[in-house]
CSV table of C-alpha atoms in Angstrom, one decimal:
chain,number,residue,atom,x,y,z
A,1,UNK,CA,2.3,-39.9,-54.4
A,2,UNK,CA,-0.4,-39.1,-52.0
A,3,UNK,CA,-3.2,-37.0,-53.5
A,4,UNK,CA,-4.6,-34.0,-51.6
A,5,UNK,CA,-8.1,-32.6,-52.0
A,6,UNK,CA,-8.9,-29.1,-53.0
A,7,UNK,CA,-10.2,-28.4,-49.6
A,8,UNK,CA,-6.9,-29.4,-48.0
A,9,UNK,CA,-5.0,-27.2,-50.4
A,10,UNK,CA,-7.2,-24.2,-49.7
A,11,UNK,CA,-6.8,-24.6,-45.9
A,12,UNK,CA,-3.1,-25.0,-46.3
A,13,UNK,CA,-2.8,-22.0,-48.5
A,14,UNK,CA,-4.7,-19.7,-46.2
A,15,UNK,CA,-2.7,-20.9,-43.1
A,16,UNK,CA,0.6,-20.6,-45.1
A,17,UNK,CA,-0.1,-17.0,-46.3
A,18,UNK,CA,-1.0,-15.9,-42.8
A,19,UNK,CA,2.0,-17.5,-41.3
A,20,UNK,CA,4.3,-16.0,-44.0
A,21,UNK,CA,2.9,-12.5,-43.2
A,22,UNK,CA,3.5,-13.1,-39.5
A,23,UNK,CA,7.1,-14.1,-40.3
A,24,UNK,CA,7.6,-11.0,-42.3
A,25,UNK,CA,6.2,-8.9,-39.4
A,26,UNK,CA,8.6,-10.7,-37.0
A,27,UNK,CA,11.5,-10.1,-39.4
A,28,UNK,CA,12.8,-13.6,-38.6
A,29,UNK,CA,13.4,-15.9,-41.6
A,30,UNK,CA,14.0,-18.9,-39.3
A,31,UNK,CA,10.3,-18.9,-38.6
A,32,UNK,CA,9.7,-20.1,-42.1
A,33,UNK,CA,10.7,-23.6,-41.0
A,34,UNK,CA,7.2,-23.6,-39.3
A,35,UNK,CA,5.7,-24.1,-42.8
A,36,UNK,CA,6.9,-27.7,-42.6
A,37,UNK,CA,4.6,-28.2,-39.5
A,38,UNK,CA,1.7,-26.4,-41.2
A,39,UNK,CA,2.1,-28.6,-44.3
A,40,UNK,CA,2.0,-31.7,-42.1
A,41,UNK,CA,-1.1,-30.5,-40.2
A,42,UNK,CA,-3.1,-29.7,-43.4
A,43,UNK,CA,-1.6,-32.1,-46.0
A,44,UNK,CA,0.8,-34.9,-45.2
A,45,UNK,CA,-0.3,-36.0,-41.7
A,46,UNK,CA,3.0,-37.8,-40.9
A,47,UNK,CA,2.5,-36.8,-37.3
A,48,UNK,CA,-0.9,-38.1,-36.0
A,49,UNK,CA,-2.0,-34.8,-34.5
A,50,UNK,CA,-5.6,-35.9,-33.9
A,51,UNK,CA,-5.1,-39.6,-33.3
A,52,UNK,CA,-6.8,-39.4,-29.9
A,53,UNK,CA,-10.1,-38.7,-31.7
A,54,UNK,CA,-10.0,-42.3,-33.0
A,55,UNK,CA,-9.9,-43.9,-29.6
A,56,UNK,CA,-12.6,-46.4,-28.9
A,57,UNK,CA,-12.7,-45.4,-25.2
A,58,UNK,CA,-15.1,-42.5,-24.7
A,59,UNK,CA,-13.5,-41.5,-21.4
A,60,UNK,CA,-10.1,-41.2,-23.0
A,61,UNK,CA,-11.6,-39.1,-25.8
A,62,UNK,CA,-13.4,-36.9,-23.4
A,63,UNK,CA,-10.3,-36.2,-21.2
A,64,UNK,CA,-8.0,-35.6,-24.2
A,65,UNK,CA,-10.6,-33.3,-25.8
A,66,UNK,CA,-10.4,-31.2,-22.6
A,67,UNK,CA,-6.6,-31.2,-22.7
A,68,UNK,CA,-6.7,-30.2,-26.4
A,69,UNK,CA,-9.0,-27.3,-25.7
A,70,UNK,CA,-7.0,-26.1,-22.7
A,71,UNK,CA,-3.7,-26.2,-24.6
A,72,UNK,CA,-5.3,-24.4,-27.5
A,73,UNK,CA,-6.7,-21.7,-25.2
A,74,UNK,CA,-3.3,-21.3,-23.4
A,75,UNK,CA,-1.4,-20.9,-26.6
A,76,UNK,CA,-4.0,-18.4,-28.0
A,77,UNK,CA,-4.0,-16.4,-24.8
A,78,UNK,CA,-0.2,-16.4,-24.8
A,79,UNK,CA,0.0,-15.1,-28.3
A,80,UNK,CA,-2.7,-12.5,-27.8
A,81,UNK,CA,-1.0,-11.3,-24.6
A,82,UNK,CA,2.3,-11.0,-26.3
A,83,UNK,CA,1.4,-9.5,-29.7
A,84,UNK,CA,-2.0,-7.8,-29.5
A,85,UNK,CA,-3.2,-6.7,-26.0
A,86,UNK,CA,-3.1,-7.5,-22.3
A,87,UNK,CA,-5.4,-6.8,-19.4
A,88,UNK,CA,-4.1,-4.4,-16.8
A,89,UNK,CA,-5.6,-3.1,-13.5
A,90,UNK,CA,-4.8,0.3,-12.1
A,91,UNK,CA,-3.5,-0.5,-8.6
A,92,UNK,CA,-2.8,3.0,-7.2
A,93,UNK,CA,-3.8,6.6,-7.4
A,94,UNK,CA,-0.8,7.9,-9.3
A,95,UNK,CA,-2.8,8.9,-12.4
A,96,UNK,CA,-6.0,10.0,-10.6
A,97,UNK,CA,-8.2,11.5,-11.9
A,98,UNK,CA,-7.3,10.6,-15.4
A,99,UNK,CA,-7.3,6.9,-14.6
A,100,UNK,CA,-8.8,5.7,-11.3
A,101,UNK,CA,-7.9,3.0,-8.9
A,102,UNK,CA,-10.1,0.0,-9.8
A,103,UNK,CA,-10.0,0.7,-13.6
A,104,UNK,CA,-9.5,-2.4,-15.7
A,105,UNK,CA,-7.8,-1.6,-19.0
A,106,UNK,CA,-7.0,-3.2,-22.3
A,107,UNK,CA,-3.4,-2.3,-23.1
A,108,UNK,CA,-2.6,-2.3,-26.8
A,109,UNK,CA,0.7,-3.9,-27.8
A,110,UNK,CA,0.2,-2.9,-31.4
A,111,UNK,CA,0.2,0.9,-30.6
A,112,UNK,CA,4.0,1.0,-30.2
A,113,UNK,CA,4.8,-2.4,-31.6
A,114,UNK,CA,4.9,-5.6,-29.6
A,115,UNK,CA,8.2,-6.8,-28.1
A,116,UNK,CA,9.6,-10.3,-28.7
A,117,UNK,CA,9.6,-11.8,-25.2
A,118,UNK,CA,12.9,-11.8,-23.3
A,119,UNK,CA,11.7,-15.0,-21.5
A,120,UNK,CA,9.7,-16.9,-24.1
A,121,UNK,CA,9.0,-19.9,-21.8
A,122,UNK,CA,6.6,-18.4,-19.3
A,123,UNK,CA,3.1,-19.1,-17.9
A,124,UNK,CA,0.5,-16.8,-19.6
A,125,UNK,CA,-1.5,-14.1,-17.7
A,126,UNK,CA,1.0,-14.1,-14.8
A,127,UNK,CA,3.7,-11.4,-14.6
A,128,UNK,CA,6.5,-13.0,-12.6
A,129,UNK,CA,5.2,-15.1,-9.7
A,130,UNK,CA,2.8,-18.0,-9.8
A,131,UNK,CA,0.1,-17.5,-7.2
A,132,UNK,CA,-0.3,-20.2,-4.5
A,133,UNK,CA,3.0,-21.8,-5.4
A,134,UNK,CA,4.9,-18.5,-4.9
A,135,UNK,CA,7.6,-19.5,-7.5
A,136,UNK,CA,8.8,-17.9,-10.7
A,137,UNK,CA,6.3,-18.0,-13.5
A,138,UNK,CA,9.0,-18.2,-16.2
A,139,UNK,CA,12.2,-20.1,-17.1
A,140,UNK,CA,15.3,-18.0,-17.2
A,141,UNK,CA,16.6,-19.9,-20.2
A,142,UNK,CA,16.4,-19.1,-23.0
A,143,UNK,CA,16.7,-15.3,-22.5
A,144,UNK,CA,16.5,-13.3,-25.6
A,145,UNK,CA,17.7,-9.7,-26.3
A,146,UNK,CA,15.5,-6.7,-27.1
A,147,UNK,CA,13.6,-6.6,-30.3
A,148,UNK,CA,10.4,-4.7,-31.1
A,149,UNK,CA,8.5,-5.3,-34.3
A,150,UNK,CA,6.7,-2.6,-36.2
A,151,UNK,CA,3.6,-1.1,-34.6
A,152,UNK,CA,1.0,1.5,-35.4
A,153,UNK,CA,3.0,4.4,-34.0
A,154,UNK,CA,5.5,5.5,-31.4
A,155,UNK,CA,5.4,7.0,-27.9
A,156,UNK,CA,4.3,10.6,-28.0
A,157,UNK,CA,4.4,13.3,-25.4
A,158,UNK,CA,1.6,13.2,-22.9
A,159,UNK,CA,0.7,9.6,-23.9
A,160,UNK,CA,-0.3,7.4,-21.0
A,161,UNK,CA,2.1,4.4,-21.2
A,162,UNK,CA,2.4,1.0,-19.5
A,163,UNK,CA,6.0,0.0,-19.0
A,164,UNK,CA,8.1,-2.4,-17.0
A,165,UNK,CA,9.5,-0.8,-13.8
A,166,UNK,CA,13.1,0.1,-14.7
A,167,UNK,CA,14.4,-0.1,-11.1
A,168,UNK,CA,12.8,-3.6,-10.8
A,169,UNK,CA,15.8,-5.4,-12.3
A,170,UNK,CA,17.0,-6.2,-8.8
A,171,UNK,CA,14.4,-6.9,-6.1
A,172,UNK,CA,14.4,-7.6,-2.4
A,173,UNK,CA,11.5,-10.0,-2.3
A,174,UNK,CA,10.2,-9.1,1.2
A,175,UNK,CA,10.7,-5.3,0.8
A,176,UNK,CA,9.9,-4.0,-2.6
A,177,UNK,CA,8.8,-0.5,-1.7
A,178,UNK,CA,10.8,1.6,-2.1
A,179,UNK,CA,12.9,0.0,-4.8
A,180,UNK,CA,16.1,-1.9,-4.1
A,181,UNK,CA,18.5,0.9,-5.2
A,182,UNK,CA,16.8,3.5,-3.0
A,183,UNK,CA,17.0,1.1,0.0
A,184,UNK,CA,20.7,0.5,-0.7
A,185,UNK,CA,21.2,4.2,-0.7
A,186,UNK,CA,19.3,4.6,2.6
A,187,UNK,CA,20.5,1.5,4.5
A,188,UNK,CA,23.6,0.2,2.8
A,189,UNK,CA,24.3,-2.8,0.6
A,190,UNK,CA,25.3,-5.2,3.4
A,191,UNK,CA,22.2,-4.6,5.4
A,192,UNK,CA,19.9,-5.7,2.6
A,193,UNK,CA,22.1,-8.7,1.6
A,194,UNK,CA,22.6,-10.0,5.2
A,195,UNK,CA,19.2,-9.4,6.8
A,196,UNK,CA,17.0,-12.0,4.9
A,197,UNK,CA,14.4,-12.0,7.6
A,198,UNK,CA,13.4,-8.5,6.7
A,199,UNK,CA,14.4,-8.2,3.0
A,200,UNK,CA,14.3,-11.8,1.8
A,201,UNK,CA,16.2,-13.0,-1.2
A,202,UNK,CA,17.7,-10.5,-3.6
A,203,UNK,CA,16.9,-11.6,-7.1
A,204,UNK,CA,17.3,-10.4,-10.7
A,205,UNK,CA,14.3,-10.1,-13.1
A,206,UNK,CA,14.5,-9.9,-16.9
A,207,UNK,CA,13.0,-6.8,-18.5
A,208,UNK,CA,9.6,-8.3,-19.5
A,209,UNK,CA,9.2,-9.8,-16.0
A,210,UNK,CA,9.6,-6.6,-14.0
A,211,UNK,CA,6.4,-5.2,-12.5
A,212,UNK,CA,4.1,-3.2,-14.8
A,213,UNK,CA,3.7,0.5,-14.1
A,214,UNK,CA,1.5,3.1,-15.8
A,215,UNK,CA,2.4,6.8,-16.0
A,216,UNK,CA,2.1,9.7,-18.4
A,217,UNK,CA,5.1,10.4,-20.7
A,218,UNK,CA,6.2,13.9,-19.9
A,219,UNK,CA,9.7,14.0,-21.3
A,220,UNK,CA,10.9,12.7,-24.7
A,221,UNK,CA,14.3,11.6,-25.9
A,222,UNK,CA,16.6,14.6,-26.3
A,223,UNK,CA,14.5,16.9,-24.1
A,224,UNK,CA,15.8,19.0,-21.3
A,225,UNK,CA,13.3,18.4,-18.5
A,226,UNK,CA,12.8,20.6,-15.5
A,227,UNK,CA,10.3,21.3,-12.7
A,228,UNK,CA,10.0,24.7,-11.1
A,229,UNK,CA,7.5,25.2,-8.3
A,230,UNK,CA,5.5,22.2,-9.5
A,231,UNK,CA,5.4,23.5,-13.1
A,232,UNK,CA,7.0,21.2,-15.7
A,233,UNK,CA,9.3,22.9,-18.3
A,234,UNK,CA,10.4,21.2,-21.5
A,235,UNK,CA,13.4,22.8,-23.2
A,236,UNK,CA,12.8,26.0,-21.2
A,237,UNK,CA,9.1,26.3,-22.1
A,238,UNK,CA,6.2,25.5,-19.8
A,239,UNK,CA,4.7,22.0,-20.5
A,240,UNK,CA,1.1,21.3,-20.9
A,241,UNK,CA,-0.5,20.3,-17.5
A,242,UNK,CA,-2.9,17.4,-17.5
A,243,UNK,CA,-6.5,18.4,-17.1
A,244,UNK,CA,-6.9,16.4,-13.8
A,245,UNK,CA,-3.5,17.1,-12.3
A,246,UNK,CA,-3.6,17.3,-8.5
A,247,UNK,CA,-1.4,18.1,-5.5
A,248,UNK,CA,-1.6,17.4,-1.8
A,249,UNK,CA,-3.1,20.1,0.4
A,250,UNK,CA,-3.5,20.4,4.1
A,251,UNK,CA,-7.0,21.6,4.6
A,252,UNK,CA,-8.0,23.2,8.0
A,253,UNK,CA,-11.7,22.9,8.9
A,254,UNK,CA,-13.7,23.9,12.0
A,255,UNK,CA,-15.5,20.5,11.9
A,256,UNK,CA,-15.4,17.1,10.3
A,257,UNK,CA,-16.0,16.8,6.5
A,258,UNK,CA,-19.0,14.7,5.6
A,259,UNK,CA,-19.1,11.8,3.2
A,260,UNK,CA,-21.0,14.0,0.8
A,261,UNK,CA,-18.3,16.7,1.0
A,262,UNK,CA,-15.6,14.1,0.3
A,263,UNK,CA,-17.5,12.9,-2.7
A,264,UNK,CA,-18.0,16.5,-3.9
A,265,UNK,CA,-14.2,16.9,-3.7
A,266,UNK,CA,-13.8,13.5,-5.4
A,267,UNK,CA,-11.4,12.2,-2.7
A,268,UNK,CA,-11.3,8.4,-2.1
A,269,UNK,CA,-11.3,6.9,1.4
A,270,UNK,CA,-7.7,5.7,0.8
A,271,UNK,CA,-6.5,9.3,0.3
A,272,UNK,CA,-8.3,10.9,3.3
A,273,UNK,CA,-5.8,11.5,6.0
A,274,UNK,CA,-6.8,13.4,9.2
A,275,UNK,CA,-3.4,14.9,9.8
A,276,UNK,CA,-4.4,16.5,13.1
A,277,UNK,CA,-5.1,13.0,14.6
A,278,UNK,CA,-1.9,11.4,13.2
A,279,UNK,CA,1.2,11.7,15.4
A,280,UNK,CA,3.5,12.1,12.4
A,281,UNK,CA,1.5,14.7,10.6
A,282,UNK,CA,0.5,16.5,13.8
A,283,UNK,CA,4.1,17.1,14.5
A,284,UNK,CA,4.4,18.9,11.1
A,285,UNK,CA,1.5,21.3,11.6
A,286,UNK,CA,3.5,24.1,13.2
A,287,UNK,CA,6.1,23.8,10.4
A,288,UNK,CA,3.3,24.0,7.8
A,289,UNK,CA,2.0,27.2,9.4
A,290,UNK,CA,-1.0,26.1,11.4
A,291,UNK,CA,-1.5,27.5,14.9
A,292,UNK,CA,-2.9,25.8,18.0
A,293,UNK,CA,-5.4,27.3,20.4
A,294,UNK,CA,-4.7,28.3,24.0
A,295,UNK,CA,-5.2,24.7,25.1
A,296,UNK,CA,-2.5,23.5,22.6
A,297,UNK,CA,-5.1,21.8,20.4
A,298,UNK,CA,-5.4,22.2,16.6
A,299,UNK,CA,-8.5,22.5,14.5
A,300,UNK,CA,-9.2,19.5,12.3
A,301,UNK,CA,-6.6,19.4,9.4
A,302,UNK,CA,-6.9,17.0,6.5
A,303,UNK,CA,-4.2,15.9,4.0
A,304,UNK,CA,-6.0,15.6,0.7
A,305,UNK,CA,-5.0,15.4,-3.0
A,306,UNK,CA,-7.0,18.0,-4.9
A,307,UNK,CA,-7.4,19.0,-8.5
A,308,UNK,CA,-7.8,22.7,-9.4
A,309,UNK,CA,-11.5,22.2,-9.7
A,310,UNK,CA,-11.7,20.5,-6.3
A,311,UNK,CA,-9.7,23.3,-4.7
A,312,UNK,CA,-12.2,25.8,-5.9
A,313,UNK,CA,-15.0,23.8,-4.5
A,314,UNK,CA,-13.2,23.4,-1.1
A,315,UNK,CA,-12.7,27.2,-0.9
A,316,UNK,CA,-16.4,27.7,-1.1
A,317,UNK,CA,-17.2,25.2,1.7
A,318,UNK,CA,-18.1,27.1,4.9
A,319,UNK,CA,-16.3,24.5,7.0
A,320,UNK,CA,-13.0,25.1,5.3
A,321,UNK,CA,-10.8,27.7,7.0
A,322,UNK,CA,-7.4,27.4,5.4
A,323,UNK,CA,-5.5,25.4,2.7
A,324,UNK,CA,-1.7,25.0,2.4
A,325,UNK,CA,0.0,23.0,-0.4
A,326,UNK,CA,2.4,20.3,0.8
A,327,UNK,CA,6.0,21.7,0.8
A,328,UNK,CA,8.7,20.1,-1.3
A,329,UNK,CA,10.7,19.0,1.7
A,330,UNK,CA,8.2,16.3,2.4
A,331,UNK,CA,8.6,14.8,-1.1
A,332,UNK,CA,11.2,12.2,-0.3
A,333,UNK,CA,14.5,11.3,-2.1
A,334,UNK,CA,14.8,12.0,-5.8
A,335,UNK,CA,16.8,10.4,-8.7
A,336,UNK,CA,19.8,9.8,-8.6
A,337,UNK,CA,19.5,8.6,-5.0
A,338,UNK,CA,23.3,8.2,-4.6
A,339,UNK,CA,24.3,11.7,-5.7
A,340,UNK,CA,23.6,15.1,-4.2
A,341,UNK,CA,21.8,17.3,-6.7
A,342,UNK,CA,19.6,19.4,-4.3
A,343,UNK,CA,16.7,18.6,-6.5
A,344,UNK,CA,13.3,17.9,-5.0
A,345,UNK,CA,9.9,16.5,-6.0
A,346,UNK,CA,8.6,20.0,-6.8
A,347,UNK,CA,11.9,21.6,-8.1
A,348,UNK,CA,13.7,19.1,-10.2
A,349,UNK,CA,16.4,19.4,-12.9
A,350,UNK,CA,17.3,20.6,-15.5
A,351,UNK,CA,18.0,17.1,-16.7
A,352,UNK,CA,18.8,16.0,-20.3
A,353,UNK,CA,16.9,12.9,-21.3
A,354,UNK,CA,19.1,10.4,-23.3
A,355,UNK,CA,18.4,10.0,-27.0
A,356,UNK,CA,19.6,7.1,-29.2
A,357,UNK,CA,22.8,8.0,-31.0
A,358,UNK,CA,23.6,11.1,-28.8
A,359,UNK,CA,26.9,11.3,-27.0
A,360,UNK,CA,27.8,12.6,-23.5
A,361,UNK,CA,31.0,13.4,-21.8
A,362,UNK,CA,31.8,11.1,-18.9
A,363,UNK,CA,32.3,13.5,-16.0
A,364,UNK,CA,31.3,13.0,-12.3
A,365,UNK,CA,27.8,14.4,-12.7
A,366,UNK,CA,27.0,12.6,-15.9
A,367,UNK,CA,28.2,9.3,-14.5
A,368,UNK,CA,25.8,9.9,-11.5
A,369,UNK,CA,22.9,10.7,-13.8
A,370,UNK,CA,23.4,8.1,-16.5
A,371,UNK,CA,25.4,5.2,-15.1
A,372,UNK,CA,22.2,3.1,-14.7
A,373,UNK,CA,21.5,3.7,-18.4
A,374,UNK,CA,25.0,2.7,-19.4
A,375,UNK,CA,25.3,-0.3,-17.1
A,376,UNK,CA,21.9,-1.7,-16.2
A,377,UNK,CA,19.8,-0.9,-19.3
A,378,UNK,CA,22.4,-1.1,-22.1
A,379,UNK,CA,24.3,-4.0,-20.5
A,380,UNK,CA,27.8,-2.7,-20.3
A,381,UNK,CA,30.4,-3.1,-17.5
A,382,UNK,CA,31.3,0.2,-15.9
A,383,UNK,CA,34.2,0.7,-13.6
A,384,UNK,CA,36.3,3.6,-12.3
A,385,UNK,CA,39.9,2.9,-11.7
A,386,UNK,CA,42.5,5.6,-10.8
A,387,UNK,CA,40.1,8.3,-11.9
A,388,UNK,CA,39.6,6.7,-15.3
A,389,UNK,CA,36.3,5.4,-16.6
A,390,UNK,CA,36.4,1.9,-18.0
A,391,UNK,CA,33.4,0.6,-20.1
A,392,UNK,CA,33.7,-3.0,-21.1
A,393,UNK,CA,37.3,-2.9,-20.0
A,394,UNK,CA,38.2,0.0,-22.3
A,395,UNK,CA,39.1,3.5,-21.1
A,396,UNK,CA,36.4,6.0,-22.3
A,397,UNK,CA,35.8,9.7,-22.1
A,398,UNK,CA,32.5,9.7,-23.9
A,399,UNK,CA,29.5,7.5,-24.3
A,400,UNK,CA,26.9,7.1,-27.1
A,401,UNK,CA,23.5,5.9,-26.1
A,402,UNK,CA,22.0,2.8,-27.8
A,403,UNK,CA,18.4,3.4,-26.7
A,404,UNK,CA,15.8,6.2,-26.5
A,405,UNK,CA,14.7,7.1,-23.0
A,406,UNK,CA,11.5,8.7,-21.5
A,407,UNK,CA,10.6,10.6,-18.4
A,408,UNK,CA,7.3,9.4,-16.9
A,409,UNK,CA,5.2,11.1,-14.2
A,410,UNK,CA,1.8,10.6,-12.6
A,411,UNK,CA,-1.0,13.2,-12.8
A,412,UNK,CA,-1.4,12.9,-9.0
A,413,UNK,CA,1.9,14.7,-8.7
A,414,UNK,CA,2.4,14.4,-4.9
A,415,UNK,CA,1.3,10.8,-4.7
A,416,UNK,CA,3.3,9.3,-7.5
A,417,UNK,CA,6.5,7.3,-7.4
A,418,UNK,CA,7.7,8.1,-10.9
A,419,UNK,CA,10.8,9.1,-12.8
A,420,UNK,CA,11.6,11.8,-10.3
A,421,UNK,CA,12.3,9.0,-7.8
A,422,UNK,CA,13.8,6.2,-10.0
A,423,UNK,CA,14.9,7.8,-13.3
A,424,UNK,CA,14.4,7.1,-17.0
A,425,UNK,CA,12.3,4.5,-18.8
A,426,UNK,CA,14.3,2.9,-21.6
A,427,UNK,CA,12.5,2.1,-24.9
A,428,UNK,CA,12.9,-1.6,-24.3
A,429,UNK,CA,10.8,-1.3,-21.1
A,430,UNK,CA,7.7,0.1,-22.9
A,431,UNK,CA,4.9,-2.4,-22.9
A,432,UNK,CA,2.0,-0.7,-24.6
A,433,UNK,CA,-0.7,2.0,-24.5
A,434,UNK,CA,-4.0,1.8,-22.6
A,435,UNK,CA,-6.8,2.1,-25.1
A,436,UNK,CA,-10.0,1.0,-23.4
A,437,UNK,CA,-11.5,0.8,-19.8
A,438,UNK,CA,-13.6,-2.4,-19.9
A,439,UNK,CA,-14.5,-2.3,-16.2
A,440,UNK,CA,-14.2,0.2,-13.3
A,441,UNK,CA,-14.9,-0.7,-9.7
A,442,UNK,CA,-15.1,1.8,-6.8
A,443,UNK,CA,-13.9,0.0,-3.6
A,444,UNK,CA,-15.2,2.9,-1.5
A,445,UNK,CA,-18.8,2.1,-2.4
A,446,UNK,CA,-21.2,-0.9,-2.3
A,447,UNK,CA,-22.3,-2.6,-5.4
A,448,UNK,CA,-25.6,-0.8,-5.5
A,449,UNK,CA,-24.2,2.6,-4.4
A,450,UNK,CA,-21.8,3.4,-7.2
A,451,UNK,CA,-19.6,0.3,-6.7
A,452,UNK,CA,-19.5,-0.1,-10.5
A,453,UNK,CA,-18.6,3.1,-12.3
A,454,UNK,CA,-21.0,2.6,-15.2
A,455,UNK,CA,-20.0,5.8,-16.9
A,456,UNK,CA,-16.4,4.6,-17.3
A,457,UNK,CA,-17.2,1.2,-18.8
A,458,UNK,CA,-16.1,0.8,-22.4
A,459,UNK,CA,-14.7,4.3,-22.4
A,460,UNK,CA,-11.6,5.0,-24.5
A,461,UNK,CA,-8.5,6.2,-22.8
A,462,UNK,CA,-7.4,9.5,-24.2
A,463,UNK,CA,-4.2,11.4,-23.8
A,464,UNK,CA,-6.0,14.0,-21.8
């Protein structure tokens, strides 16, 4: 029998203990078969793992050394990305001023527990499309069901959460904004399916390959959520407003705002709209309450997102004559897009948020509000025949939810496509929690004029 050195046994023991702990964490006994591989790597060496190191050709050794390092790095990055943290960039202003466009974040997978990948065979550091090649970055087989291992905690109210976009299960590749379901409600199913020149192919994406979004968790499972005149209510009581919550205002001035004034109001160039010079917004000015002069011209009117602090600053500027908050009729369609509720962006609900184990009655309104949960997220068939509801082919009058659901909103309330537009976030779509800003770039400024937001680098991301 082959004799092993003490050093080999020590290395094998450390690796085996760590691997067993990992298997316990994953709650999958089949992974213990990997101990055979670990034993061969450190003890038996039946497979010549490092045979290339014995090559007499230095060029071959050099090339294979690079290949070995690259493969190791890819595997390490893949595992870190799945189980520990991933990098995320804030792409839009929906959470301004809590998180800024250009913030680069570390998103902790451990905070809520990492998910076992739905698509385990995928290219690391790429969400769903390989750049340059413009092809899928993952193989559709095998596709595993939802499983989340134990983490450090659970989603709490007012947490900032990264999640997979729920309405991103079906995507029109050439027209992804608004989402597929909103476009079907607006234009009809046949138009999207038949007009490939405009909408492209219609594809399905597994949960973990849907686009990543980041919002604040406002509604928890089992809550009754409502918005009245832009104030959130939870179970009939006013909810806590984020410190940096902002709304769109139409600001009338008797002259142009300067760059210093925009910076004082903390409004980025992307968010500065001179409404009085825009044909669409100019047509709305009489409706908003602005009056033209005798020549039919308007004073300068800007459309700006402002926090409460910025509004107070704007009121003190001598150039500002009037401010009007953007009315709810300009907020666009709300969830559910295929059912008339008369809800708006600023007056929404009341809406009960599904909770695991809770049961609803399947009436017309509940089917409109929760059919995506039943069919798309919990993978049931749902049909209505002769006034009867069939779930998985069986007539049902009630439904019990399998998942917890959350209601997500942006702090930039009038510039956020969130749960008011596309509905609930199922628990299996939750990716993780932003914990650290490691870089923050301001695209409005040059590198030496505030282009790097030094005061935000290595800053922890707090709930508020």
